[in-house]
Amino acid sequence: MSNPANSSLVFLFLRRMRLPLTVLILAYSIATLGFTLIPGVDDQGNPWKMNFFEAFYVVSYTGSTIGFGEVPYDFSPGQRLWTMVSIYLTVIAWLFSIGSIISLLQDPAYRRALRRVRLARQVRDLDEPFYLVCGYGDTGRMLTRALTDRGHQVVVVEHNQDKIELLEVEDFEATVTAFCMNANLPDNLVEAGLRSRWCSGVIAVTGEGHVNLKVAISAKLLNHKVAVYASADTRSEAENMRSFDTNHVVNPVEEYQRRLELAIDKPDLFRLYHWLNSGPHARLARHVAIPHGKWIVCGFSRVGRAVWQLLQERQMQVVVIHPDPEQSGCPPGTVPGRGTLAEELSAAGVEGAVGIVAATGDDADNLSILITARALNPGLFHVVLENGLSSHALFRAAEPDFLGQPSSVVAGTILSRISSSLVEPFTRHLLQQDNDIARQALAGFLRHQSDHPPQLSSGRISAKRTPALARALQAGSVITVGKLLADPRDWQQRLQLEVVFIRRQQQDILFPDDDFPLAMGDRLLLAGRDGEADRLRAALENDERLEYVLTGRDRQQGLVWRWLERHSG
Amino acid sequence: MNMSKVMFGFFVLLAVTLNFGFFIGDIDNPQHHDVYELFAALVVGLIATVLKFGERSQMGAILLASSLVVNLHLIAAVIVWAVAVHVTGTGLTPKVMASIVSLSGGALLANLVSLVLLTLDTAGLSRR
């Protein structure tokens, strides 16, 4: 199938070259014709006329400004006059042609089209699984970085030229192909490789919810096999996306709500959940106890409203500060203002409050609220909303007690779901547990690592994926979770890995005990240090290695050695 | 009255007619085939080809293809002439002349195809 964009570039080029080429041909032919007609004199003084061959020769080296000389005989004055005419005709024709070519190649629209053709070819030549990320804001950048660090190729679609230029100078571990076009148009998504059989997932994280919705719909309709993850701004958008079978929809406001709710009710579960869903470089949050009492919420945005509702449900008094109380449907008793001035905070009663939430849409305002409130009441608990990552250093320096970052929330939630399809049911079960179970699980993880979150991966026990384990199970041996996690290098040690979730046909088991027996067809979700899961997987494919892991006996490999072993006792 | 279409038709027709003019006459008699006419046929043929650039339709593609064939034949005829007369010194023997005229005959055929296509295209337009 010929690529229409590619051939259209060639056609555009040819169309532009019509006039210059015509001028060139005319110039050369007029010059040549003239030389054949104008009389000259040969070395004996006889009249002589050039034939076409000689005429074309002379015109060729005149037009290309080489100028060998007057051949074969010196020119007569008439011929010399014609030479002058030829020079000006042909050289100007050349300059005109070359000028046209250069101006066409420098045309920004032409260069953009050229670039798109080259990128489309790059995408067509991809023969490895890749992810399509729509939107290169803070969230998109974090996702691209995390995915490429894991070795996946990524194709980025972003509308803004500046962000694309930023991307091109960054260094990634895997190939990133960046298209500067509008993700709203399904044709653009197809050009970016949506229908390729290597497209493993589409991630819609542009700044606008309705664009994400369009991307999610287009992706599911144009390629059934692809997994779609999207960020939604409102509940209706989220519902709409779910109705199209979007694999996972993240609503940042709902996520904040969920995390704040957990932080208030089940702090250890909050720490665990937050750690697993904030990206690959997230730090484990400190132990924070959200105080009960009077709270101030600055900014009645979607987040502000959600927090207000949350606190109200827990019987806490909440005072809202918002610039325009009547307009935004604020509750009675709202103090008008932004919250950045000390008078506004005092009017809201900051001296007697236990906590303040800075949830305006402007980062500078949020920082200002934080600092002003801290000056008025040093013991206040600060919850701050960070809108864009550009001021991140400032926010970290201000040391709020609870920092909400939309980009890492969305990116982290999506990344954990990309790791495995079991993460969704695992998370659902996890959120229903109580705080003690979460604390135990967290302690388990902290035995292996504390710097960055555990890596999640999953696998199925089957004859195809884990042949050795399948054979052992079919032979009737009882294999428990604990036995499986022995280090293949040293049987006495344990792998730095936990089995956190097992899914069977009839039941789901969360945090199975070490003596829980495994069965054929089980799907396991593993969490632990990077690379440990691969080591386990390698052990499960090889009979001898599996036996070592289970029993500590180092069986000999190979027919000869085994025969010797059997016969020596 | 579309000026570019007038130009286009003019050059295509001129190319066909000049080519025919060169071709007609005894195939091996140099007196019947003038070098200036071959020159004119080649130049106008090249210009006609250039005017056919950049068309996206199927018709445009075949028109361009036939034009390129014309140019190929005529350039070959010119080269045969130049080599025979100036390079090897054979001169315009009947055999050489016959080669030149046959090549131009081939070009004529391709030109006719071009003309027929142009006519069809015009007829198609007028029906609308």
XYZ file of C-alpha atoms in Angstrom:
697
model
C 0.000 0.000 0.000
C 1.614 3.244 -1.034
C 1.881 5.889 1.598
C -0.133 8.916 0.497
C 1.851 11.408 2.553
C 5.120 10.226 1.076
C 4.007 10.482 -2.543
C 2.303 13.793 -1.864
C 5.678 15.237 -0.850
C 7.162 14.126 -4.155
C 4.217 15.591 -6.047
C 4.477 18.865 -4.198
C 8.124 19.049 -5.116
C 7.443 18.281 -8.771
C 4.650 20.822 -9.021
C 6.862 23.562 -7.687
C 9.605 22.614 -10.098
C 7.453 22.925 -13.208
C 8.151 26.560 -13.924
C 11.857 26.495 -13.082
C 12.431 23.409 -15.201
C 10.530 24.882 -18.140
C 12.600 28.036 -17.947
C 15.771 25.973 -17.839
C 14.823 23.881 -20.855
C 13.847 26.949 -22.859
C 17.038 28.768 -21.979
C 19.232 25.880 -23.048
C 17.321 25.193 -26.241
C 17.266 28.838 -27.332
C 20.984 29.125 -26.698
C 21.741 25.915 -28.587
C 19.539 26.873 -31.501
C 21.177 30.267 -31.717
C 24.625 28.758 -31.918
C 23.641 26.513 -34.795
C 22.257 29.435 -36.772
C 24.853 32.144 -36.236
C 27.626 32.060 -38.815
C 31.244 31.710 -37.785
C 34.593 31.489 -39.518
C 36.908 28.492 -39.454
C 40.712 28.661 -39.303
C 40.954 28.902 -43.090
C 38.567 31.836 -43.251
C 35.662 29.862 -44.681
C 32.167 30.409 -43.353
C 31.170 27.731 -40.956
C 28.203 26.976 -38.797
C 28.094 24.881 -35.673
C 26.094 21.701 -35.708
C 23.833 20.737 -32.786
C 26.452 18.566 -31.174
C 29.028 21.335 -30.945
C 26.371 23.892 -30.071
C 25.083 21.848 -27.157
C 28.636 21.271 -25.984
C 29.376 24.979 -25.921
C 26.112 25.832 -24.213
C 26.681 23.100 -21.591
C 29.937 24.445 -20.380
C 28.747 27.991 -20.642
C 25.581 27.422 -18.659
C 27.364 25.635 -15.856
C 29.859 28.533 -15.771
C 32.817 26.303 -16.538
C 33.880 28.093 -19.726
C 36.508 25.992 -21.476
C 37.024 28.363 -24.342
C 36.020 28.945 -27.929
C 35.977 25.610 -29.699
C 36.738 24.395 -32.288
C 37.704 27.733 -33.844
C 37.761 31.231 -32.439
C 34.346 32.783 -32.440
C 33.227 35.424 -34.843
C 31.772 38.605 -33.337
C 28.259 37.336 -33.990
C 28.984 34.156 -32.133
C 30.517 36.086 -29.293
C 27.385 38.207 -29.036
C 25.317 35.087 -28.854
C 27.638 33.684 -26.202
C 26.872 36.683 -24.017
C 23.155 36.132 -24.454
C 23.553 32.440 -23.605
C 25.509 33.164 -20.483
C 22.872 35.447 -19.031
C 19.998 33.219 -20.109
C 21.335 29.962 -18.748
C 22.951 31.188 -15.562
C 19.848 33.084 -14.521
C 17.728 30.033 -15.338
C 19.918 27.911 -13.073
C 19.785 30.412 -10.242
C 16.021 30.518 -10.533
C 15.744 26.712 -10.410
C 18.104 26.253 -7.522
C 16.449 29.102 -5.674
C 13.066 27.432 -6.072
C 14.385 24.129 -4.756
C 15.959 25.760 -1.718
C 12.886 27.818 -0.876
C 10.723 24.732 -1.105
C 13.002 22.737 1.161
C 13.030 25.562 3.683
C 9.272 25.921 3.695
C 8.151 25.066 7.251
C 5.046 23.257 6.068
C 7.093 21.147 3.691
C 9.646 20.307 6.354
C 6.911 19.356 8.787
C 5.378 17.090 6.173
C 8.806 15.577 5.472
C 9.333 14.983 9.179
C 5.978 13.307 9.548
C 6.685 10.959 6.682
C 10.002 10.025 8.228
C 8.387 9.435 11.624
C 5.556 7.404 10.137
C 8.135 5.205 8.445
C 9.956 4.850 11.765
C 6.749 3.702 13.405
C 5.995 1.252 10.599
C 9.458 -0.229 11.018
C 8.966 -0.839 14.735
C 9.014 -4.534 15.370
C 8.877 -4.495 19.144
C 5.980 -3.826 21.463
C 5.502 -0.120 22.075
C 3.218 2.180 24.028
C 1.421 5.151 22.539
C 1.436 8.096 24.944
C -0.881 10.989 24.043
C 0.142 14.182 25.769
C 3.638 15.158 26.860
C 2.939 17.282 29.921
C 4.362 16.379 33.313
C 2.376 13.146 33.411
C 3.352 12.133 29.893
C 6.985 12.860 30.578
C 6.997 10.782 33.748
C 5.283 7.897 31.987
C 7.649 8.020 29.017
C 10.665 8.050 31.295
C 9.353 5.136 33.377
C 8.358 3.052 30.361
C 11.646 3.584 28.555
C 13.568 2.778 31.723
C 11.816 -0.575 31.690
C 12.903 -1.076 28.094
C 9.657 -0.394 26.258
C 9.587 1.675 23.075
C 7.299 4.665 23.227
C 5.540 6.766 20.589
C 4.499 10.205 21.833
C 1.753 12.359 20.308
C 1.764 15.968 21.493
C 0.206 19.109 20.075
C 2.694 21.638 21.357
C 5.862 22.107 19.301
C 7.928 23.342 22.260
C 7.288 20.209 24.284
C 8.303 18.046 21.359
C 11.537 19.969 21.034
C 12.149 19.426 24.740
C 11.621 15.723 24.249
C 14.063 15.498 21.373
C 16.988 16.633 23.469
C 16.281 14.227 26.299
C 18.127 10.965 26.519
C 16.010 7.840 26.870
C 16.897 4.210 27.399
C 14.658 3.078 24.522
C 13.551 4.641 21.242
C 11.011 7.415 21.560
C 9.284 8.616 18.378
C 7.579 11.975 18.845
C 4.808 13.314 16.607
C 3.728 16.935 16.770
C 0.045 16.623 16.038
C -3.366 16.766 17.585
C -4.351 13.554 19.355
C -7.998 14.472 18.945
C -8.041 13.241 15.354
C -8.222 9.461 14.926
C -6.298 9.672 11.632
C -3.361 11.120 13.489
C -3.460 8.271 15.982
C -3.469 5.759 13.150
C -0.477 7.514 11.625
C 1.263 7.257 15.002
C 0.856 3.503 14.917
C -2.429 2.793 16.704
C -3.280 -0.063 14.376
C 0.140 -1.625 14.428
C 0.157 -5.118 15.841
C 2.984 -4.104 18.130
C 0.980 -1.435 19.911
C 0.561 -2.813 23.433
C -1.121 0.110 25.067
C -2.517 3.580 24.545
C -2.168 6.076 27.379
C -4.315 9.199 27.093
C -2.924 11.844 29.436
C -3.322 15.118 27.573
C -4.345 18.061 29.737
C -7.952 17.916 28.564
C -10.435 15.270 29.592
C -12.539 15.433 26.458
C -9.483 14.838 24.271
C -8.557 11.862 26.447
C -12.077 10.576 26.016
C -11.824 10.851 22.244
C -8.470 9.083 22.272
C -9.833 6.279 24.460
C -12.816 5.782 22.183
C -10.740 5.877 19.000
C -8.227 3.444 20.426
C -10.793 0.875 21.439
C -12.720 1.125 18.203
C -9.737 1.041 15.863
C -7.709 -1.638 17.615
C -9.540 -4.128 19.828
C -6.439 -5.729 21.232
C -4.821 -2.667 22.668
C -5.005 -1.795 26.380
C -6.198 1.753 27.058
C -5.385 3.844 30.119
C -6.826 7.323 30.376
C -7.046 10.274 32.715
C -10.472 11.843 33.185
C -11.354 15.261 34.571
C -14.968 14.708 35.515
C -17.065 11.812 36.662
C -19.149 11.815 33.481
C -16.030 11.550 31.349
C -14.808 8.682 33.498
C -18.117 6.854 33.173
C -18.122 7.429 29.442
C -14.631 5.999 29.142
C -15.558 2.977 31.216
C -18.552 2.324 28.998
C -16.072 1.858 26.153
C -14.152 -0.760 28.114
C -11.186 1.461 28.839
C -8.821 -0.744 30.823
C -8.209 1.819 33.484
C -9.519 5.305 34.057
C -7.763 7.614 36.499
C -9.616 10.592 37.871
C -7.008 12.650 39.761
C -9.603 14.204 42.040
C -11.001 10.799 43.003
C -7.471 9.528 43.583
C -6.705 12.417 45.913
C -9.933 11.779 47.722
C -9.117 8.116 48.064
C -5.617 8.746 49.326
C -6.637 11.445 51.784
C -9.425 9.221 53.057
C -6.939 6.400 53.587
C -4.519 8.784 55.250
C -7.180 9.769 57.744
C -8.676 6.335 58.375
C -5.910 3.773 57.717
C -2.503 5.486 57.666
C -0.391 2.357 57.027
C -2.637 1.250 54.213
C -2.306 4.769 52.842
C 1.492 4.545 52.966
C 1.478 1.194 51.192
C -1.028 2.243 48.545
C 0.691 5.575 47.942
C 4.095 3.900 47.655
C 2.903 1.387 45.097
C 1.029 3.933 42.975
C 3.278 6.972 42.685
C 5.780 5.933 40.089
C 9.053 4.010 40.135
C 10.982 6.567 42.177
C 8.444 7.238 44.903
C 9.645 7.421 48.471
C 7.731 5.737 51.224
C 5.762 8.454 53.009
C 6.560 9.193 56.610
C 4.114 8.237 59.271
C 1.654 11.093 59.377
C -1.317 11.307 61.624
C -4.005 13.536 60.231
C -5.330 15.543 63.156
C -9.010 15.840 63.972
C -10.482 19.260 64.578
C -11.136 22.412 62.649
C -9.810 22.587 59.110
C -9.485 25.390 56.577
C -9.802 24.685 52.844
C -8.490 27.363 50.461
C -9.943 27.118 46.994
C -13.259 25.393 46.334
C -12.093 23.632 43.176
C -13.022 20.029 42.451
C -10.300 18.873 44.803
C -11.225 21.448 47.427
C -14.823 20.371 47.283
C -13.884 16.689 47.559
C -11.694 17.371 50.595
C -14.386 19.499 52.199
C -16.886 16.669 51.797
C -14.405 14.150 53.171
C -13.698 16.169 56.275
C -17.351 17.000 56.833
C -18.231 13.294 56.740
C -15.778 12.721 59.538
C -17.520 15.316 61.687
C -14.818 17.919 61.391
C -15.557 21.595 61.144
C -14.409 23.005 57.827
C -14.138 26.672 56.832
C -13.670 27.441 53.158
C -11.793 30.407 51.677
C -12.661 31.098 48.042
C -12.444 34.229 45.837
C -16.108 34.224 44.778
C -18.335 32.377 47.252
C -21.779 32.870 45.637
C -20.620 32.020 42.118
C -19.030 28.686 42.948
C -21.698 27.284 45.210
C -19.570 27.456 48.310
C -21.049 26.417 51.655
C -22.324 29.090 54.081
C -19.673 30.752 56.175
C -17.141 30.885 53.352
C -14.574 33.633 53.708
C -14.092 35.536 50.464
C -10.488 35.780 49.307
C -7.651 33.602 48.084
C -6.174 32.699 51.433
C -2.809 34.276 50.706
C -3.376 37.219 53.032
C -3.089 36.934 56.792
C -6.422 38.751 57.359
C -8.297 36.212 55.292
C -6.745 33.341 57.193
C -7.448 34.978 60.548
C -11.052 35.591 59.505
C -11.314 31.868 58.814
C -9.909 31.134 62.222
C -6.474 29.803 61.406
C -5.212 30.254 64.955
C -7.682 27.679 66.259
C -7.437 25.262 63.328
C -5.532 21.982 63.244
C -5.003 21.788 59.507
C -5.138 23.740 56.265
C -5.612 22.548 52.702
C -4.174 24.747 49.909
C -6.123 23.577 46.871
C -6.159 26.557 44.539
C -5.239 26.210 40.908
C -2.158 28.395 41.186
C 1.098 27.047 42.600
C 2.347 30.421 43.752
C -0.872 30.975 45.687
C -0.642 27.567 47.299
C 2.914 28.190 48.438
C 1.937 31.606 49.720
C -0.973 30.161 51.711
C 1.356 27.594 53.211
C 3.931 30.093 54.361
C 1.436 32.649 55.642
C -0.518 30.050 57.573
C 2.624 28.600 59.086
C 3.600 32.046 60.311
C 0.238 32.490 61.998
C -0.030 28.988 63.457
C 3.197 26.949 63.522
C 1.534 23.712 64.578
C -0.794 23.551 61.601
C -0.986 20.419 59.445
C -0.451 21.399 55.814
C -1.975 19.697 52.839
C -0.843 21.281 49.591
C -1.893 20.701 46.017
C 0.867 21.041 43.436
C -0.496 21.685 39.964
C 2.592 21.540 37.787
C 5.979 20.051 38.436
C 7.858 23.211 37.497
C 7.804 24.481 41.095
C 8.535 21.111 42.626
C 11.789 22.180 44.249
C 9.988 25.036 45.970
C 7.287 22.760 47.296
C 9.788 20.276 48.625
C 11.688 23.069 50.326
C 8.513 24.355 51.935
C 8.081 20.899 53.500
C 4.333 20.484 53.614
C 2.958 17.581 55.605
C 0.987 16.158 52.712
C 1.779 16.992 49.083
C -0.592 16.201 46.266
C 0.943 15.961 42.790
C -1.505 15.298 40.000
C 1.064 14.107 37.509
C 2.695 11.523 39.733
C -0.717 10.371 40.941
C -1.966 9.764 37.414
C 1.334 8.414 36.100
C 1.910 6.196 39.125
C -1.555 4.716 39.034
C -1.275 3.959 35.327
C 2.231 2.543 35.620
C 1.282 0.091 38.324
C -1.642 -1.120 36.203
C 0.582 -1.529 33.157
C 2.862 -3.867 35.101
C 0.185 -6.516 35.241
C -3.524 -7.018 34.790
C -3.663 -8.572 38.252
C -2.865 -5.244 39.880
C -6.444 -4.052 39.507
C -8.078 -6.883 41.521
C -5.150 -6.811 43.956
C -5.702 -3.133 44.623
C -9.444 -3.639 45.023
C -8.894 -6.304 47.653
C -6.117 -4.350 49.315
C -8.247 -1.260 49.822
C -10.806 -3.282 51.725
C -8.298 -4.555 54.262
C -7.736 -3.017 57.659
C -4.685 -1.152 58.851
C -2.917 -4.042 60.629
C -2.733 -6.223 57.544
C -1.335 -3.277 55.632
C 1.268 -2.680 58.305
C 2.381 -6.321 58.142
C 2.600 -6.222 54.364
C 4.577 -2.985 54.485
C 6.993 -4.506 56.981
C 7.404 -7.439 54.619
C 8.340 -5.166 51.742
C 10.649 -3.055 53.840
C 12.702 -6.164 54.615
C 13.742 -6.205 50.950
C 13.929 -2.564 49.994
C 13.180 0.910 51.191
C 14.570 3.210 48.528
C 12.093 2.668 45.733
C 8.817 0.779 45.490
C 8.659 -2.962 44.817
C 8.468 -3.945 41.180
C 5.216 -5.704 40.338
C 5.037 -8.551 37.866
C 2.811 -11.516 37.333
C 2.905 -14.984 35.920
C 0.756 -18.019 35.453
C 1.527 -21.582 36.481
C 0.962 -23.554 33.303
C 2.631 -26.199 31.215
C 3.687 -23.619 28.660
C 5.019 -20.874 30.933
C 6.462 -22.875 33.830
C 6.996 -26.383 32.493
C 9.113 -27.684 35.359
C 6.712 -26.461 38.029
C 3.754 -27.841 36.095
C 5.409 -31.226 35.859
C 6.183 -31.219 39.587
C 2.581 -30.304 40.469
C 1.179 -32.945 38.166
C 3.483 -35.519 39.731
C 1.655 -34.786 42.935
C 4.177 -32.841 44.999
C 2.845 -30.154 47.294
C 4.555 -26.864 46.563
C 3.900 -23.976 48.904
C 4.577 -20.306 48.441
C 7.403 -20.325 50.930
C 9.226 -23.201 49.228
C 8.966 -21.454 45.886
C 10.697 -18.334 47.110
C 14.035 -19.954 47.935
C 16.990 -18.317 46.262
C 18.126 -20.431 43.279
C 21.720 -19.640 44.158
C 21.561 -20.563 47.814
C 18.703 -22.694 49.009
C 18.968 -21.497 52.599
C 18.356 -17.883 51.580
C 15.119 -16.419 50.377
C 14.509 -14.350 47.255
C 13.791 -10.682 47.890
C 10.312 -11.186 46.584
C 6.812 -11.606 47.944
C 3.777 -13.280 46.461
C 1.099 -10.712 47.176
C -1.901 -12.049 45.289
C -3.072 -15.318 43.790
C -5.987 -15.540 41.436
C -7.750 -18.808 40.888
C -10.960 -19.547 39.091
C -13.051 -19.649 42.225
C -11.145 -17.429 44.596
C -8.689 -14.575 45.018
C -6.160 -14.814 47.818
C -4.503 -11.670 49.132
C -1.113 -11.967 50.856
C -1.023 -15.773 50.961
C 0.881 -17.374 53.848
C 4.131 -19.178 53.297
C 2.459 -22.566 53.667
C -0.247 -21.881 51.104
C -0.207 -24.635 48.441
C -0.069 -23.699 44.760
C -2.118 -25.324 42.014
C -2.042 -25.516 38.225
C -3.506 -22.496 36.501
C -2.803 -20.122 39.387
C -1.941 -16.589 38.426
C 0.531 -15.042 40.851
C 1.297 -11.386 41.435
C 4.852 -10.882 42.673
C 6.339 -7.780 44.258
C 9.955 -7.267 45.176
C 13.328 -6.019 44.101
C 13.997 -5.491 40.401
C 15.101 -8.659 38.683
C 14.136 -11.094 41.434
C 10.961 -12.133 39.631
C 13.004 -12.999 36.546
C 15.268 -15.208 38.615
C 12.259 -17.035 39.990
C 10.836 -17.452 36.508
C 14.111 -18.936 35.289
C 14.060 -21.473 38.121
C 10.541 -22.572 37.264
C 11.456 -23.568 33.735
C 14.215 -25.979 34.494
C 13.594 -29.275 36.358
C 16.948 -29.467 38.078
C 16.909 -25.889 39.215
C 13.378 -26.251 40.503
C 14.382 -29.307 42.481
C 17.234 -27.390 44.034
C 14.891 -24.551 44.960
C 12.366 -26.905 46.523
C 14.591 -29.409 48.255
C 18.143 -28.108 48.267
C 19.384 -31.188 46.438
C 21.679 -30.389 43.569
C 20.754 -32.903 40.896
C 23.236 -33.654 38.168
C 22.294 -32.618 34.683
C 22.918 -34.631 31.568
C 22.357 -38.310 30.871
C 25.864 -39.530 31.670
C 26.153 -37.832 35.031
C 22.687 -38.920 36.050
C 23.450 -42.509 35.159
C 26.636 -42.271 37.226
C 24.738 -40.705 40.108
C 22.124 -43.434 40.077
C 24.686 -46.197 40.002
C 26.996 -44.779 42.627
C 24.266 -44.640 45.235
C -11.247 29.731 -20.106
C -8.426 28.220 -18.082
C -5.056 29.612 -19.192
C -3.049 26.735 -17.763
C -5.210 24.219 -19.615
C -4.676 26.155 -22.856
C -0.927 26.074 -22.338
C -1.005 22.411 -21.473
C -3.026 21.420 -24.518
C -0.905 23.671 -26.726
C 2.359 22.068 -25.719
C 1.050 18.513 -25.916
C -0.312 19.082 -29.392
C 2.815 20.902 -30.509
C 4.946 18.003 -29.322
C 2.850 15.484 -31.247
C 2.837 17.525 -34.417
C 6.557 18.279 -34.434
C 7.298 14.635 -33.789
C 5.031 13.597 -36.660
C 6.620 16.178 -38.893
C 10.059 14.738 -38.263
C 8.930 11.164 -38.678
C 7.154 11.474 -41.964
C 9.155 10.750 -45.141
C 11.406 7.925 -46.364
C 12.825 6.115 -43.425
C 16.404 6.045 -44.721
C 16.642 9.324 -46.613
C 18.398 12.072 -44.641
C 16.913 14.711 -46.953
C 13.471 14.025 -45.603
C 14.271 14.457 -41.945
C 15.509 17.783 -40.734
C 17.674 18.018 -37.654
C 15.994 21.245 -36.564
C 12.699 19.508 -36.394
C 14.131 16.773 -34.234
C 15.576 19.434 -31.983
C 12.212 21.211 -31.751
C 10.382 17.938 -31.098
C 12.764 17.122 -28.267
C 12.582 20.541 -26.626
C 8.815 20.799 -26.800
C 8.560 17.194 -25.613
C 10.643 18.029 -22.552
C 8.547 21.067 -21.791
C 5.363 19.036 -22.186
C 6.745 16.460 -19.742
C 7.553 19.123 -17.187
C 4.037 20.507 -17.479
C 2.674 17.079 -16.616
C 4.513 16.947 -13.314
C 2.638 16.902 -10.060
C -0.635 15.368 -11.169
C -2.222 13.006 -8.703
C -4.909 11.389 -10.806
C -4.564 8.087 -12.607
C -4.932 9.925 -15.893
C -2.137 12.276 -14.880
C 0.100 9.351 -14.034
C -0.310 7.701 -17.432
C 0.132 11.026 -19.206
C 3.402 11.587 -17.388
C 4.521 8.045 -18.125
C 3.856 8.385 -21.848
C 5.679 11.715 -21.919
C 8.698 10.166 -20.275
C 8.684 7.430 -22.927
C 8.643 10.104 -25.648
C 11.629 11.835 -24.114
C 13.487 8.564 -23.814
C 13.033 7.763 -27.499
C 13.885 11.232 -28.736
C 16.981 11.527 -26.571
C 18.071 8.123 -27.841
C 17.564 9.344 -31.420
C 19.653 12.445 -30.706
C 22.431 10.386 -29.172
C 22.474 7.990 -32.140
C 22.747 10.985 -34.465
C 25.491 12.672 -32.469
C 27.545 9.522 -32.031
C 27.212 8.453 -35.671
C 28.088 11.834 -37.138
C 30.558 13.357 -34.694
C 32.015 10.635 -32.566
C 32.600 7.587 -34.739
C 32.592 9.441 -38.033
C 30.179 6.984 -39.673
C 28.090 9.841 -41.045
C 24.396 9.800 -41.874
C 24.230 6.493 -43.681
C 20.795 5.107 -44.561
C 21.160 2.568 -41.759
C 21.829 5.262 -39.183
C 19.010 7.389 -40.536
C 16.647 4.457 -40.329
C 17.557 3.925 -36.659
C 16.968 7.560 -35.881
C 13.620 7.662 -37.635
C 12.438 4.402 -36.047
C 13.220 5.782 -32.629
C 11.256 8.887 -33.424
C 8.470 6.633 -34.654
C 8.327 5.012 -31.265
C 8.171 8.429 -29.690
C 5.336 9.319 -32.025
C 3.313 6.355 -30.840
C 3.726 7.385 -27.221
C 2.787 10.939 -28.147
C -0.372 9.674 -29.793
C -1.303 7.827 -26.618
C -0.794 11.083 -24.738
C -3.019 12.884 -27.207
C -5.758 10.281 -26.969
C -5.695 10.476 -23.181
C -5.881 14.238 -23.293
C -8.861 14.033 -25.619
C -10.608 11.553 -23.360
C -9.931 13.739 -20.360
C -11.371 16.776 -22.124
C -14.391 14.801 -23.316
C -14.979 13.588 -19.785
C -14.917 17.134 -18.463
C -17.330 18.448 -21.039
C -19.908 15.839 -20.143
C -20.068 17.284 -16.655
